[in-house]
mmCIF file of C-alpha atoms (C1' of nucleotides) in Angstrom:
data_model
loop_
_atom_site.group_PDB
_atom_site.id
_atom_site.type_symbol
_atom_site.label_atom_id
_atom_site.label_comp_id
_atom_site.label_asym_id
_atom_site.label_seq_id
_atom_site.Cartn_x
_atom_site.Cartn_y
_atom_site.Cartn_z
ATOM 1 C CA MET A 253 16.014 -15.962 15.738
ATOM 2 C CA SER A 254 13.881 -13.225 13.480
ATOM 3 C CA GLU A 255 13.100 -14.090 10.533
ATOM 4 C CA THR A 256 14.520 -11.957 6.730
ATOM 5 C CA PRO A 257 14.162 -8.230 8.845
ATOM 6 C CA PRO A 258 13.485 -5.679 7.512
ATOM 7 C CA PRO A 259 15.825 -3.098 6.185
ATOM 8 C CA THR A 260 17.540 -0.221 8.043
ATOM 9 C CA PRO A 261 17.223 2.891 7.927
ATOM 10 C CA ASP A 262 20.672 2.873 6.809
ATOM 11 C CA ASP A 263 20.185 -0.231 3.936
ATOM 12 C CA LEU A 264 18.202 2.562 2.302
ATOM 13 C CA ASP A 265 19.807 5.560 2.867
ATOM 14 C CA GLY A 266 20.830 6.931 -0.519
ATOM 15 C CA LEU A 267 18.104 5.813 -2.900
ATOM 16 C CA SER A 268 15.307 7.360 -4.162
ATOM 17 C CA PHE A 269 11.881 6.227 -2.762
ATOM 18 C CA ALA A 270 10.821 3.817 -5.906
ATOM 19 C CA GLU A 271 13.992 2.031 -4.921
ATOM 20 C CA ARG A 272 13.226 2.299 -1.052
ATOM 21 C CA VAL A 273 9.884 -0.029 -1.903
ATOM 22 C CA GLN A 274 11.202 -2.551 -4.559
ATOM 23 C CA ARG A 275 13.977 -2.989 -1.078
ATOM 24 C CA VAL A 276 11.529 -3.560 1.702
ATOM 25 C CA VAL A 277 8.770 -5.275 -0.496
ATOM 26 C CA ALA A 278 11.690 -7.393 -2.151
ATOM 27 C CA ALA A 279 12.531 -8.446 2.115
ATOM 28 C CA ILE A 280 8.457 -9.873 3.029
ATOM 29 C CA PRO A 281 9.608 -13.376 3.521
ATOM 30 C CA GLU A 282 7.180 -16.069 1.743
ATOM 31 C CA GLY A 283 3.858 -16.420 2.945
ATOM 32 C CA ARG A 284 3.819 -12.971 4.792
ATOM 33 C CA VAL A 285 2.018 -9.073 4.245
ATOM 34 C CA THR A 286 2.399 -5.825 4.530
ATOM 35 C CA SER A 287 0.277 -3.155 4.014
ATOM 36 C CA TYR A 288 1.027 0.056 2.333
ATOM 37 C CA GLY A 289 1.403 2.404 5.244
ATOM 38 C CA ALA A 290 4.317 -0.488 7.167
ATOM 39 C CA VAL A 291 6.815 -0.192 3.359
ATOM 40 C CA ALA A 292 5.489 3.793 3.774
ATOM 41 C CA ALA A 293 6.885 3.959 7.699
ATOM 42 C CA ILE A 294 10.137 1.223 6.750
ATOM 43 C CA CYS A 295 11.414 3.255 3.621
ATOM 44 C CA GLY A 296 10.830 6.387 6.250
ATOM 45 C CA ALA A 297 8.118 8.396 4.444
ATOM 46 C CA PRO A 298 5.198 7.340 7.224
ATOM 47 C CA ARG A 299 2.438 9.730 4.641
ATOM 48 C CA ALA A 300 3.679 7.940 1.492
ATOM 49 C CA ALA A 301 1.352 5.293 2.090
ATOM 50 C CA ARG A 302 -0.593 6.079 -1.852
ATOM 51 C CA GLY A 303 3.268 6.500 -3.073
ATOM 52 C CA VAL A 304 3.688 2.729 -2.602
ATOM 53 C CA GLY A 305 0.960 1.435 -4.608
ATOM 54 C CA ALA A 306 2.362 4.066 -6.911
ATOM 55 C CA VAL A 307 5.949 2.110 -7.123
ATOM 56 C CA LEU A 308 3.971 -1.343 -7.605
ATOM 57 C CA ASN A 309 1.949 -0.558 -9.546
ATOM 58 C CA GLY A 310 4.458 0.568 -12.207
ATOM 59 C CA LEU A 311 6.944 -2.854 -11.767
ATOM 60 C CA ALA A 312 8.318 -3.792 -14.978
ATOM 61 C CA PRO A 313 7.921 -8.384 -14.707
ATOM 62 C CA GLU A 314 11.733 -7.832 -14.407
ATOM 63 C CA GLU A 315 12.618 -6.079 -11.362
ATOM 64 C CA GLU A 316 10.761 -9.507 -9.278
ATOM 65 C CA VAL A 317 8.836 -7.305 -6.715
ATOM 66 C CA PRO A 318 6.719 -9.998 -4.228
ATOM 67 C CA TRP A 319 3.950 -7.124 -5.049
ATOM 68 C CA TRP A 320 1.606 -9.574 -4.369
ATOM 69 C CA ARG A 321 2.231 -9.395 -0.581
ATOM 70 C CA VAL A 322 1.172 -5.396 -0.159
ATOM 71 C CA VAL A 323 -1.956 -4.882 1.208
ATOM 72 C CA ASN A 324 -4.115 -2.063 2.429
ATOM 73 C CA ARG A 325 -4.636 -1.180 6.398
ATOM 74 C CA ILE A 326 -6.991 -4.063 6.803
ATOM 75 C CA GLY A 327 -6.319 -6.766 4.987
ATOM 76 C CA VAL A 328 -8.383 -5.900 1.765
ATOM 77 C CA LEU A 329 -6.813 -6.584 -1.770
ATOM 78 C CA SER A 330 -6.638 -2.175 -3.023
ATOM 79 C CA ILE A 331 -5.621 -3.943 -6.418
ATOM 80 C CA PRO A 332 -8.554 -2.954 -8.826
ATOM 81 C CA ALA A 333 -10.981 -5.905 -9.802
ATOM 82 C CA GLU A 334 -11.870 -5.153 -13.211
ATOM 83 C CA LEU A 335 -7.834 -5.000 -14.019
ATOM 84 C CA GLY A 336 -7.850 -9.039 -13.211
ATOM 85 C CA ARG A 337 -4.871 -8.336 -11.221
ATOM 86 C CA ARG A 338 -6.947 -8.519 -8.215
ATOM 87 C CA THR A 339 -7.715 -12.617 -8.317
ATOM 88 C CA LEU A 340 -4.058 -13.177 -9.451
ATOM 89 C CA GLN A 341 -2.500 -11.290 -5.499
ATOM 90 C CA ARG A 342 -5.074 -13.774 -4.305
ATOM 91 C CA THR A 343 -3.922 -17.027 -5.754
ATOM 92 C CA LEU A 344 -0.510 -15.868 -5.011
ATOM 93 C CA LEU A 345 -1.264 -15.234 -1.608
ATOM 94 C CA VAL A 346 -3.047 -19.098 -1.061
ATOM 95 C CA ALA A 347 -0.154 -20.055 -3.259
ATOM 96 C CA GLU A 348 2.251 -19.485 0.352
ATOM 97 C CA GLY A 349 0.071 -20.604 2.380
ATOM 98 C CA VAL A 350 -1.838 -16.977 3.366
ATOM 99 C CA ALA A 351 -5.293 -17.829 5.576
ATOM 100 C CA PHE A 352 -8.549 -15.355 3.738
ATOM 101 C CA ARG A 353 -11.017 -13.798 5.972
ATOM 102 C CA THR A 354 -13.061 -12.881 3.271
ATOM 103 C CA GLU A 355 -12.317 -13.558 -0.688
ATOM 104 C CA ASN A 356 -10.589 -10.095 -0.185
ATOM 105 C CA GLN A 357 -9.635 -10.017 2.888
ATOM 106 C CA VAL A 358 -6.955 -11.810 4.181
ATOM 107 C CA GLU A 359 -5.757 -12.375 8.342
ATOM 108 C CA MET A 360 -2.889 -9.784 7.826
ATOM 109 C CA GLU A 361 -3.003 -9.617 11.610
ATOM 110 C CA ARG A 362 -2.015 -13.363 11.741
ATOM 111 C CA HIS A 363 0.597 -12.835 8.839
ATOM 112 C CA LEU A 364 1.483 -9.177 9.442
ATOM 113 C CA TRP A 365 5.314 -8.813 9.082
ATOM 114 C CA PRO A 366 7.499 -7.395 10.389
ATOM 115 C CA ALA A 367 5.986 -9.471 13.972
ATOM 116 C CA GLY A 368 4.927 -7.094 16.017
ATOM 117 C CA ASP A 369 6.651 -9.041 19.188
ATOM 118 C CA GLU A 370 9.634 -10.946 17.917
ATOM 119 C CA VAL A 371 11.421 -11.721 20.660
ATOM 120 C CA ASP A 372 15.063 -13.854 20.456
ATOM 121 C "C1'" DT B 224 6.535 22.823 -15.447
ATOM 122 C "C1'" DA B 225 1.643 22.628 -13.624
ATOM 123 C "C1'" DA B 226 -2.404 19.175 -13.344
ATOM 124 C "C1'" DA B 227 -4.475 14.445 -13.004
ATOM 125 C "C1'" DT B 228 -4.261 9.996 -11.518
ATOM 126 C "C1'" DG B 229 -4.777 6.893 -7.657
ATOM 127 C "C1'" DA B 230 -2.437 -0.730 -6.182
ATOM 128 C "C1'" DC B 231 -3.577 4.792 1.045
ATOM 129 C "C1'" DT B 232 -4.512 6.091 5.566
ATOM 130 C "C1'" DT B 233 -7.159 8.734 8.183
ATOM 131 C "C1'" DA B 234 -10.583 11.271 10.934
ATOM 132 C "C1'" DG B 235 -16.269 12.267 10.772
ATOM 133 C "C1'" DG B 236 -21.438 10.494 11.538
ATOM 134 C "C1'" DC C 73 -18.803 -1.555 11.680
ATOM 135 C "C1'" DC C 74 -20.351 0.679 7.333
ATOM 136 C "C1'" DC C 75 -19.675 4.751 4.743
ATOM 137 C "C1'" DT C 76 -18.415 9.772 3.489
ATOM 138 C "C1'" DA C 77 -14.747 13.144 3.208
ATOM 139 C "C1'" DA C 78 -10.476 15.036 3.246
ATOM 140 C "C1'" DG C 79 -5.511 15.038 3.600
ATOM 141 C "C1'" DC C 80 -0.614 12.808 1.757
ATOM 142 C "C1'" DC C 81 2.491 11.997 -2.188
ATOM 143 C "C1'" DA C 82 5.097 9.594 -5.427
ATOM 144 C "C1'" DT C 83 4.126 8.504 -10.281
ATOM 145 C "C1'" DT C 84 2.133 9.509 -14.873
ATOM 146 C "C1'" DT C 85 0.530 12.154 -18.330
#
DNA sequence: TAAATGACTTAGG
DNA sequence: CCCTAAGCCATTT
C-alpha cells in the first residue's frame, strides 16, 4: 500500500499555482521531505522551483501547510538563517524523526517523498 | 504595467 | 565535491 500519494494532475486541475503548491506540500507525510523542484514538477511546472519557495515564503499561519518538509535538491535548508526560521525548520524536522547529515542538511535520500521504488 | 526579489536548479570550471 | 555564472518563475513593490 502506498502512503499519502501526491495529488494527481486531475486534483490540481483548475487551481492556481499557489493553491497547487499548498495542496502538494500538505500531502507530504510526517517525517518525510521533498525538494522545491519536486513540488514544482508535481504542480506541472518543473522549472518553477523558485516559485514554490515564493509561495511558501508568503504562507499565512492559518494555512497550516508543512513548509518545513521542503528543502532544496541536496537536502540543505534553504531558509535564511538570519531570520531564525531555519533553526525552527531543523527543530520541526528532528521532532518528526528526520535524520540530519550535517547541521543544515537532512538525509533527504532516505526521507525523500514520494518514494522512488514503492511497489505494492 | 514594469522592475526588483528570492525558502531554486542546472551547467561549467 | 566546491564554487561561480546564468536561466527560470511566481510573488511582491
